[in-house]
PDB file of C-alpha atoms in Angstrom:
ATOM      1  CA  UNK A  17       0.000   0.000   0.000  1.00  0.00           C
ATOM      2  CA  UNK A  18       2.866   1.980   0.196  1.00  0.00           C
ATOM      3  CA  UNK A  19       4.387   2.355  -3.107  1.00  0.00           C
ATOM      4  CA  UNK A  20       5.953   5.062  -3.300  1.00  0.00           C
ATOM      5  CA  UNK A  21       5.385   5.307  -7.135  1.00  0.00           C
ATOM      6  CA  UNK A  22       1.987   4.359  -7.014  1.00  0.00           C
ATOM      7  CA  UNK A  23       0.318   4.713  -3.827  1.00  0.00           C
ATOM      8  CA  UNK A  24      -2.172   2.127  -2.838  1.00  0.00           C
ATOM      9  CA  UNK A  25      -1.160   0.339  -5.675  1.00  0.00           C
ATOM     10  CA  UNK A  26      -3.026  -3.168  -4.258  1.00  0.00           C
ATOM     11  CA  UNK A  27      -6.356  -1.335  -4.214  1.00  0.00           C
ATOM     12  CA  UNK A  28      -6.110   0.258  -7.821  1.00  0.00           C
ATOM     13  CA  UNK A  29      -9.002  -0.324  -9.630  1.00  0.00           C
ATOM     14  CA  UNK A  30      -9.047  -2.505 -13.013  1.00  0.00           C
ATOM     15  CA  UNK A  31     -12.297  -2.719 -14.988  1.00  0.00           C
ATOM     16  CA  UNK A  32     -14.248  -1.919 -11.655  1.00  0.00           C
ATOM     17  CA  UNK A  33     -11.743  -4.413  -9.241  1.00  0.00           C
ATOM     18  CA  UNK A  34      -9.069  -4.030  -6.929  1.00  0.00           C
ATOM     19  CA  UNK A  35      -5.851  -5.195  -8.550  1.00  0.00           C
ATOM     20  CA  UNK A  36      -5.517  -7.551  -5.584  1.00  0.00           C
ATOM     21  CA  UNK A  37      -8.513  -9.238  -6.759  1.00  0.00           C
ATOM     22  CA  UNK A  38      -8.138  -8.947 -10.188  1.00  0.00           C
ATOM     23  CA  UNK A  39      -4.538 -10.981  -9.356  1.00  0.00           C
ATOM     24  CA  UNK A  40      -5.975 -13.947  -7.012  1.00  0.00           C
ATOM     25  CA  UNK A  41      -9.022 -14.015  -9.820  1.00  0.00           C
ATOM     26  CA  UNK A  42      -5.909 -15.270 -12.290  1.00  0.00           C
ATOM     27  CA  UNK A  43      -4.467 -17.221  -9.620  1.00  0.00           C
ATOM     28  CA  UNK A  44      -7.579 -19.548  -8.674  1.00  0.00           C
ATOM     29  CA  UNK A  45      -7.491 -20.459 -12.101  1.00  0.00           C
ATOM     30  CA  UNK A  46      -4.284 -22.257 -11.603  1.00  0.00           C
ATOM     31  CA  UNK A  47      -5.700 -25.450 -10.531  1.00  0.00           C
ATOM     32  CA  UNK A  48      -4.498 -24.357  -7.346  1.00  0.00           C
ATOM     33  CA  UNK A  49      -6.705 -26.482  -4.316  1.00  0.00           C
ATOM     34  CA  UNK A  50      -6.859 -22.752  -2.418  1.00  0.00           C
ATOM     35  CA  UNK A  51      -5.802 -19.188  -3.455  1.00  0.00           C
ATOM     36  CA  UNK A  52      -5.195 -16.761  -0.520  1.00  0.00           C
ATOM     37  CA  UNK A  53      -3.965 -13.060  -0.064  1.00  0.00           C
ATOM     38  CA  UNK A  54      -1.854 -12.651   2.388  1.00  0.00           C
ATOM     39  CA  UNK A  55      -2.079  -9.040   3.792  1.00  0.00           C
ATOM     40  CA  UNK A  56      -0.687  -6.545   6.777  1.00  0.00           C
ATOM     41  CA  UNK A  57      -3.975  -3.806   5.663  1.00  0.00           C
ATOM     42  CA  UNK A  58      -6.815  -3.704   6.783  1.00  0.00           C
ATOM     43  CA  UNK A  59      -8.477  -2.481   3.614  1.00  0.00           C
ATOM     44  CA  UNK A  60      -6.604  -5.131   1.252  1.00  0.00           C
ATOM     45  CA  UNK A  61      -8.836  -7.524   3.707  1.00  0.00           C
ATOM     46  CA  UNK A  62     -12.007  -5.720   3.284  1.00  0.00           C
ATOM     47  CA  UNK A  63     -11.318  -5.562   0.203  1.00  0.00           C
ATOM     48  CA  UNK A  64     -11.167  -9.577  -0.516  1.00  0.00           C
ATOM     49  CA  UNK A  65     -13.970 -10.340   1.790  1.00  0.00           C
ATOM     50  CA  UNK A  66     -16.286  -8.226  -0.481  1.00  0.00           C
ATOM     51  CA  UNK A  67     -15.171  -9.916  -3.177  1.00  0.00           C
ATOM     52  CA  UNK A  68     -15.624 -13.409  -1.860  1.00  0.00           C
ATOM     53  CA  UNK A  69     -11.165 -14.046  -2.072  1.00  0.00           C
ATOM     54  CA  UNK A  70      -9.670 -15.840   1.093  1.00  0.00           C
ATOM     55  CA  UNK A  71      -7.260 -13.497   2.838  1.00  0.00           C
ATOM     56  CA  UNK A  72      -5.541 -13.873   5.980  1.00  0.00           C
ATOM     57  CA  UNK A  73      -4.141 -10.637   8.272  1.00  0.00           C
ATOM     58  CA  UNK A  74      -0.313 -10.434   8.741  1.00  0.00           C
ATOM     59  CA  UNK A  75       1.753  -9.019  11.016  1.00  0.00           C
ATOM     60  CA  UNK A  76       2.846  -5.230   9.089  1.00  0.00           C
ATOM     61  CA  UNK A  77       6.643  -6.088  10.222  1.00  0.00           C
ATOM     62  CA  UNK A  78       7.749  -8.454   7.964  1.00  0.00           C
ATOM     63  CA  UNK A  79      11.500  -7.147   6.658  1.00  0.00           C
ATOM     64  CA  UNK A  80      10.705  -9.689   2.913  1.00  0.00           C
ATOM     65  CA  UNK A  81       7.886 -11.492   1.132  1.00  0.00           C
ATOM     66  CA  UNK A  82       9.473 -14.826   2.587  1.00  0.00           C
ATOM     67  CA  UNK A  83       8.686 -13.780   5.984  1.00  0.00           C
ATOM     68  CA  UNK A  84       5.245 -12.993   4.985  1.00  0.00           C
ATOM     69  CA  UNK A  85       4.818 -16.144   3.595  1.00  0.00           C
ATOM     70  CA  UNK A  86       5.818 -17.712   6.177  1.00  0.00           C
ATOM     71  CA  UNK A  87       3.782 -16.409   8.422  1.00  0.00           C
ATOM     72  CA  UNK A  88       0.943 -17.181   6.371  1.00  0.00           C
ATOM     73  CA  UNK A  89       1.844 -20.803   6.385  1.00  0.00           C
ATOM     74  CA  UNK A  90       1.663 -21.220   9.893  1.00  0.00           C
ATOM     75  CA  UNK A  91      -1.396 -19.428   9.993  1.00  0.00           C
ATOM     76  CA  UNK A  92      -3.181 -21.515   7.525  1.00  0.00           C
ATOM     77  CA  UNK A  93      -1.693 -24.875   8.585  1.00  0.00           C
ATOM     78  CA  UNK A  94       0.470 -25.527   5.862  1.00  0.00           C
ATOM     79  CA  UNK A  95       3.487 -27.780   6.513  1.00  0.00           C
ATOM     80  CA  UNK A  96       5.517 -30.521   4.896  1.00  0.00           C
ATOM     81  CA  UNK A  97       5.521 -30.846   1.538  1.00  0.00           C
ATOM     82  CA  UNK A  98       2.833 -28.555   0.698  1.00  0.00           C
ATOM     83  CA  UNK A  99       3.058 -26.746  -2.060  1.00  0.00           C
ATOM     84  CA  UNK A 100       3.252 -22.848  -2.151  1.00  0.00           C
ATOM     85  CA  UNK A 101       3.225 -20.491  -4.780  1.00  0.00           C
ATOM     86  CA  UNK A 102       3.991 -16.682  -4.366  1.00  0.00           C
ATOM     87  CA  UNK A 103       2.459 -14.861  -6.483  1.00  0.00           C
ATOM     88  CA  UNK A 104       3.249 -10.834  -6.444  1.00  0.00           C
ATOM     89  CA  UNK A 105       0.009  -9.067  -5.765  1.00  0.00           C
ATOM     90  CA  UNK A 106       0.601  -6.286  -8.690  1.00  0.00           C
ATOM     91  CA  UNK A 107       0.614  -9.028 -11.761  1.00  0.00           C
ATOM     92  CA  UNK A 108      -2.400  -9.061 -12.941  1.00  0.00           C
ATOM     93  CA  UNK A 109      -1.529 -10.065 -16.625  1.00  0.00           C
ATOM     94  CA  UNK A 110      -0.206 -13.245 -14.832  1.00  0.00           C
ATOM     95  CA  UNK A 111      -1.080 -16.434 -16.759  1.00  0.00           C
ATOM     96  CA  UNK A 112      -2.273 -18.934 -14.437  1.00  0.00           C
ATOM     97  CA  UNK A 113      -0.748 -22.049 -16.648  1.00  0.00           C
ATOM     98  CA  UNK A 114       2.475 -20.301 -15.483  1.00  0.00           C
ATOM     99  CA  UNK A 115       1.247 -20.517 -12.227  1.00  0.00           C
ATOM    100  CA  UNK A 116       0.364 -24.437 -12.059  1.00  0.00           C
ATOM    101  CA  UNK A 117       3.585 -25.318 -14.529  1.00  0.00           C
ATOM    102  CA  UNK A 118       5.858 -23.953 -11.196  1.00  0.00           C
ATOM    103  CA  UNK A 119       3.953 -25.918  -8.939  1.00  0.00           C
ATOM    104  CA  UNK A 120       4.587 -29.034 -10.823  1.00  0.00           C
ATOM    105  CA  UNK A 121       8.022 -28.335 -11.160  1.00  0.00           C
ATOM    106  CA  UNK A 122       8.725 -28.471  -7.833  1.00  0.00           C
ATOM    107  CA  UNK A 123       6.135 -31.574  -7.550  1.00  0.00           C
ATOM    108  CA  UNK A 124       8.284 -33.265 -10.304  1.00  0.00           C
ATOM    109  CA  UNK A 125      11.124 -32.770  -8.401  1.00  0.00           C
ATOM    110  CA  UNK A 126      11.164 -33.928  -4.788  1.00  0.00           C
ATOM    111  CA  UNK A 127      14.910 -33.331  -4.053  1.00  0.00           C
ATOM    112  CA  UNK A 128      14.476 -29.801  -4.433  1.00  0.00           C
ATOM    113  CA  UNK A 129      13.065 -27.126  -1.682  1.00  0.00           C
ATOM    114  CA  UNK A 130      11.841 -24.644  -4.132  1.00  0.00           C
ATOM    115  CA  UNK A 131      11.041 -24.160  -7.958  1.00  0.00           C
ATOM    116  CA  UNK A 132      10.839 -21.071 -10.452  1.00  0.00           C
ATOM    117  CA  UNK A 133      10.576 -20.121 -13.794  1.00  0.00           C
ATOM    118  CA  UNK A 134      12.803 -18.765 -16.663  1.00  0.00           C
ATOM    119  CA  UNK A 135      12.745 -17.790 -20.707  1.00  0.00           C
ATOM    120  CA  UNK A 136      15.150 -17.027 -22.998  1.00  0.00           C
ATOM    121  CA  UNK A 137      16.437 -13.898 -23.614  1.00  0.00           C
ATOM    122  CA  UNK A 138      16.349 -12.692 -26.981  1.00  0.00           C
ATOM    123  CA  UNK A 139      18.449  -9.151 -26.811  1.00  0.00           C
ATOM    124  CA  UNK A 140      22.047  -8.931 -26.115  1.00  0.00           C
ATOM    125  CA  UNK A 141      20.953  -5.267 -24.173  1.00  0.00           C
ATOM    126  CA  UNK A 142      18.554  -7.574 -21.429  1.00  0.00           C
ATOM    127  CA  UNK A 143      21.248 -10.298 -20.971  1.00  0.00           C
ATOM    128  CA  UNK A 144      23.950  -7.163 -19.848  1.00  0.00           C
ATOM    129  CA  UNK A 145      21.401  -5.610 -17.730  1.00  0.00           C
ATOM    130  CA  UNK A 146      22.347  -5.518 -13.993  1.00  0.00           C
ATOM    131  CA  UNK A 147      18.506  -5.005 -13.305  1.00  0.00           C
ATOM    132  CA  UNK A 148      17.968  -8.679 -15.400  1.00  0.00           C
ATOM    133  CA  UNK A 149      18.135 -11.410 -13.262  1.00  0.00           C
ATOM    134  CA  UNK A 150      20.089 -14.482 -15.551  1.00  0.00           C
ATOM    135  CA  UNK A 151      19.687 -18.180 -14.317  1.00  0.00           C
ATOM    136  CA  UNK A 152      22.380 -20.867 -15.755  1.00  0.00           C
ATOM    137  CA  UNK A 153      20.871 -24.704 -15.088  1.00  0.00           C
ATOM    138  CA  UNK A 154      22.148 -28.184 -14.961  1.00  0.00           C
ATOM    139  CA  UNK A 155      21.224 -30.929 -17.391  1.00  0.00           C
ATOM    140  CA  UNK A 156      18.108 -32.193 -15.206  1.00  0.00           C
ATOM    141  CA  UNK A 157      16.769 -28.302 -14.892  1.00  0.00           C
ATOM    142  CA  UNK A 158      17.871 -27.160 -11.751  1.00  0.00           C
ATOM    143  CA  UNK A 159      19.702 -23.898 -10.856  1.00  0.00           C
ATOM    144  CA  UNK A 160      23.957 -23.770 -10.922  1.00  0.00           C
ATOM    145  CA  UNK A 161      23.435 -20.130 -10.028  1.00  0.00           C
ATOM    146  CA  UNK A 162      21.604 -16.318  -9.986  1.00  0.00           C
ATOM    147  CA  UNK A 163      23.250 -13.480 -10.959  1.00  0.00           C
ATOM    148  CA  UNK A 164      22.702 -10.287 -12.443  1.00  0.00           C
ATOM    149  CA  UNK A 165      25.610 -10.464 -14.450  1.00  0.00           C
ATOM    150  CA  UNK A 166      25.436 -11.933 -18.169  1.00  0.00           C
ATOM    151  CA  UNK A 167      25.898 -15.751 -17.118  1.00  0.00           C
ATOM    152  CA  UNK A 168      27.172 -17.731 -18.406  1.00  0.00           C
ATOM    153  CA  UNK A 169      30.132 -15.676 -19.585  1.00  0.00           C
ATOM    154  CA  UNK A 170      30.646 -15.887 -23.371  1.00  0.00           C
ATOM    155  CA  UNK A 171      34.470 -16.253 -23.304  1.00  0.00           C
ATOM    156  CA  UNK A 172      35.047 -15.918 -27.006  1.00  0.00           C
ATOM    157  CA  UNK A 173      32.088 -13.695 -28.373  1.00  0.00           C
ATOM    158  CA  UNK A 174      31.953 -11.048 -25.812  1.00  0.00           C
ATOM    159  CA  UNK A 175      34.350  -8.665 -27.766  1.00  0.00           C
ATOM    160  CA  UNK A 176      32.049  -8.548 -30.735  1.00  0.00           C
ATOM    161  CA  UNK A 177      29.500  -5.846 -29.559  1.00  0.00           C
ATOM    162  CA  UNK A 178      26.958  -8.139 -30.485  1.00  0.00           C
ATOM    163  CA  UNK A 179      24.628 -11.471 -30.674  1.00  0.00           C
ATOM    164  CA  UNK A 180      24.077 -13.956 -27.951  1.00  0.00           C
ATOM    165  CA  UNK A 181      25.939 -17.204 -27.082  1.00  0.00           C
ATOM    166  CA  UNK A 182      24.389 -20.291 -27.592  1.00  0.00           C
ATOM    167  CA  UNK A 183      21.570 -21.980 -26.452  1.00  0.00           C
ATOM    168  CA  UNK A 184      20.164 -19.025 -25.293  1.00  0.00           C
ATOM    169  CA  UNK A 185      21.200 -17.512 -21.820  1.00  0.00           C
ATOM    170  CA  UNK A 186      17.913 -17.660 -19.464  1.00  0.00           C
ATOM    171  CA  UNK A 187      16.083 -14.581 -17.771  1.00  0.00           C
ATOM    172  CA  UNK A 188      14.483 -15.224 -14.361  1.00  0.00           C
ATOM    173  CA  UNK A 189      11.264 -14.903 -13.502  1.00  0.00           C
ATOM    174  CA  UNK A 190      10.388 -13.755 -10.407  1.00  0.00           C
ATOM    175  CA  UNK A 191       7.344 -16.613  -9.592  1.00  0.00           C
ATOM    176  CA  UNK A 192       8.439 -19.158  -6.716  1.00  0.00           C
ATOM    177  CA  UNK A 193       7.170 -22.372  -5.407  1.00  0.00           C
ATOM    178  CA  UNK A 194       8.219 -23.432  -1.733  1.00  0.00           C
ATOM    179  CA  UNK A 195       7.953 -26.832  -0.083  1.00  0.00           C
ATOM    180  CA  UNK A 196       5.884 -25.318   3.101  1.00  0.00           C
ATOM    181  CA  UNK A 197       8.361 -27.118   5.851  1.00  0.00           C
ATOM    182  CA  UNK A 198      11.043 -25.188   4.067  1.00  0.00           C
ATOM    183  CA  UNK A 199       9.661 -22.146   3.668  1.00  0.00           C
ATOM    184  CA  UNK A 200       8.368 -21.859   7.403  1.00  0.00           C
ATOM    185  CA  UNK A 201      11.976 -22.142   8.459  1.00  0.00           C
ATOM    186  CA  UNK A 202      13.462 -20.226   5.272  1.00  0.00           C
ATOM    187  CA  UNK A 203      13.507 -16.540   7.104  1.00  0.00           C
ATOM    188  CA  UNK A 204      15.294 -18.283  10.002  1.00  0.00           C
ATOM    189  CA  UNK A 205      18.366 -18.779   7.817  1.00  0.00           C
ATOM    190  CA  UNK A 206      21.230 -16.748   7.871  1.00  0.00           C
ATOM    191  CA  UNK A 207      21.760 -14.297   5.413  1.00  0.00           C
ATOM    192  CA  UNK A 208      24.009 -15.471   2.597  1.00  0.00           C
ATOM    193  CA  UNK A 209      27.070 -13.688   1.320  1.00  0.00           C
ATOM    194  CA  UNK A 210      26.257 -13.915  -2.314  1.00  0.00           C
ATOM    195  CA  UNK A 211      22.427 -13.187  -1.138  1.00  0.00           C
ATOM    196  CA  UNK A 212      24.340  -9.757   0.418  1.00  0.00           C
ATOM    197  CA  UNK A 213      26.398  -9.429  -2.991  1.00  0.00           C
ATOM    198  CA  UNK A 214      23.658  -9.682  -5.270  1.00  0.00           C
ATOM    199  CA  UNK A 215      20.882  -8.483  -3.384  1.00  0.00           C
ATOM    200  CA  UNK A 216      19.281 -11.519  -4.433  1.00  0.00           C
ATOM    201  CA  UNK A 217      16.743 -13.507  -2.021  1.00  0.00           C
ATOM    202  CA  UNK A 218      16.819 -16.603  -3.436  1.00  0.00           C
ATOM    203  CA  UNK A 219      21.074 -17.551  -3.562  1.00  0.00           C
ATOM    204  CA  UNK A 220      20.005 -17.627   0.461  1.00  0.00           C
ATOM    205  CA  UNK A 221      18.428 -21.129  -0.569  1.00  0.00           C
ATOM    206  CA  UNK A 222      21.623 -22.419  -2.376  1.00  0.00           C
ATOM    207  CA  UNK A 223      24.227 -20.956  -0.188  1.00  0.00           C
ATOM    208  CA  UNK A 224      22.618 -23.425   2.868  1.00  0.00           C
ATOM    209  CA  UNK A 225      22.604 -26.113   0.237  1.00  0.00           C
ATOM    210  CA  UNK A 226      19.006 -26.193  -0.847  1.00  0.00           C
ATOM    211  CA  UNK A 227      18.486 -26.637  -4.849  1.00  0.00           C
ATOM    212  CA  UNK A 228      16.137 -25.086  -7.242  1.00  0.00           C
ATOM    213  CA  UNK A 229      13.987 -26.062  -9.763  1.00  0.00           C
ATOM    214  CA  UNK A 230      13.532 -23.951 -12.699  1.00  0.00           C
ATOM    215  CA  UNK A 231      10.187 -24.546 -15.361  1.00  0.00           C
ATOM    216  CA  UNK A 232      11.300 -23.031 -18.916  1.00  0.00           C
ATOM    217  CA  UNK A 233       8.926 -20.788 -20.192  1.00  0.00           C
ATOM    218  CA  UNK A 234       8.296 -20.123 -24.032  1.00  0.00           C
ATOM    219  CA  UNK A 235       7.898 -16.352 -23.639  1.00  0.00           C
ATOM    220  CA  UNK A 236       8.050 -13.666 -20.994  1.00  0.00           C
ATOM    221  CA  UNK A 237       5.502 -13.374 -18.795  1.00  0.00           C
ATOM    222  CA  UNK A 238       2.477 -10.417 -18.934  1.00  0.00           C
ATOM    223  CA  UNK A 239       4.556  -7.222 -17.125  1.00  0.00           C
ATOM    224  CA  UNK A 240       3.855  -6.069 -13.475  1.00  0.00           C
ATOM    225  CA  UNK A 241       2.686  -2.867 -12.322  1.00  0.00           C
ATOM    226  CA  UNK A 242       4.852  -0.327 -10.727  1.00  0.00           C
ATOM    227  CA  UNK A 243       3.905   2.651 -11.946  1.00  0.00           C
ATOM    228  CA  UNK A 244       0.785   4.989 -12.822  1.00  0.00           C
ATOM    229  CA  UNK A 245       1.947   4.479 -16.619  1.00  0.00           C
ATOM    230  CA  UNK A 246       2.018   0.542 -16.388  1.00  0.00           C
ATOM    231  CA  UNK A 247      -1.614   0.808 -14.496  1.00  0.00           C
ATOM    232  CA  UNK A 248      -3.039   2.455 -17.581  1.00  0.00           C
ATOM    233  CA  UNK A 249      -1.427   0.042 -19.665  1.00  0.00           C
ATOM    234  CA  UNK A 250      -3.430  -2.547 -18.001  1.00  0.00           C
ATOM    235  CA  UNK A 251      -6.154  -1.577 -17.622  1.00  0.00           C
ATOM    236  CA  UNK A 252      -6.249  -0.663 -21.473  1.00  0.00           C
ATOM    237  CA  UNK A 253      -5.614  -4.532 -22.120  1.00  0.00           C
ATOM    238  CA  UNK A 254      -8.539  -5.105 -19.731  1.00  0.00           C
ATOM    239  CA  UNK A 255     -11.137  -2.495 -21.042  1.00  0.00           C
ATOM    240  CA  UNK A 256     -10.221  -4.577 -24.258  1.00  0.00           C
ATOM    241  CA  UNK A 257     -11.129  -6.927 -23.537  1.00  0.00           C
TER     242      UNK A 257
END
């Protein structure tokens, strides 16, 4: 609710919702067994109540998501290997297939505490952008490492000014799955050095070990919205809808 770019942001109306709503509508259609918002305002809850979506109350201190997800868990009963899905409460051009593809990745996988998703990037400009987060996997799918450097490092082609190496490096996106035992004891953790380097939440999981499964997406996912410009943009696509 704070968002300093666009205040009240969860509560911004598309096609006569909240965007909160609008997102858990997408959400639900997942395949997910339950869709819930969890929330530290009192008028993201009222909000959700009207419009018949779960929501569960928070505390407002949370220092990251993961926290707040955690939280949540314990609130709701979730342990073991439950599956969780985070989904940012300011996408709501998410596709749900997205959605229930990270889910089964991290179903698929059993040895792994979380999953995510990636796509390949397709200009040279996005894969030496700092604000890009790159992914590099092993042969069964599953994360070496993060970085917002261009991974992996194109030894002989980076002096031509142009093209990408190939395959394709990978873009993250930011959609997570969590085993719910793991993720109830994942803000517990320390904070990992790399985590510190590369302001990155998730090398946290690796650093103490944990691995990552990573669902390959065919395209980039619908955009968030962080400002008053990408709100109109959205609710454009919605009004033609």
């Amino acid at each position: 609710m704070a968002s300093s770019r666009l205040p009240d942001k969860p509560l911004a109306d598309i096609a006569g919702l909240p965007m909160v709503v609008r997102v858990a509508q997408r959400a639900a259609l997942s395949g997910a067994l339950r869709c819930v918002v969890a929330a530290d305002d009192a008028r993201i809850l009222r909000a959700c109540e009207a419009h018949g979506v779960e929501a569960v109350a928070t505390r407002a201190d949370h220092p990251s998501g993961s926290d707040r997800l955690a939280e949540a868990c314990a609130l709701l009963g979730l342990d073991g290997d439950d599956l969780v899905v985070n989904v940012q409460g300011d996408e709501p051009l998410i596709e749900p297939a997205l959605i229930g593809a990270v889910a089964e990745k991290l179903r698929a996988h059993p040895g792994c505490a979380m999953s995510t998703a990636a796509h390949a990037i397709e200009r040279r400009d996005d894969w030496l952008n700092p604000n890009v987060v790159k992914v590099v996997l092993d042969r069964d799918g599953i994360a070496h490492y993060f970085s917002r450097a261009p991974i992996p490092w194109w030894r002989d082609g980076m002096a031509q000014g142009d093209g990408l190496p190939s395959p394709a490096p990978l873009r993250h996106v930011g959609i997570y799955a969590y085993r719910a035992a793991f993720l109830r004891r994942f803000p517990g953790l320390p904070v990992a050095p790399t985590e510190r380097l590369e302001s990155l939440e998730q090398l946290r999981a690796m650093w103490h070990g944990e691995r990552i499964a990573v669902h390959l997406s065919a395209h980039a996912p619908g955009p968030g919205v962080d400002t008053p410009q990408d709100l109109e943009r959205v609710r454009a696509l919605f009004a033609a809808r």
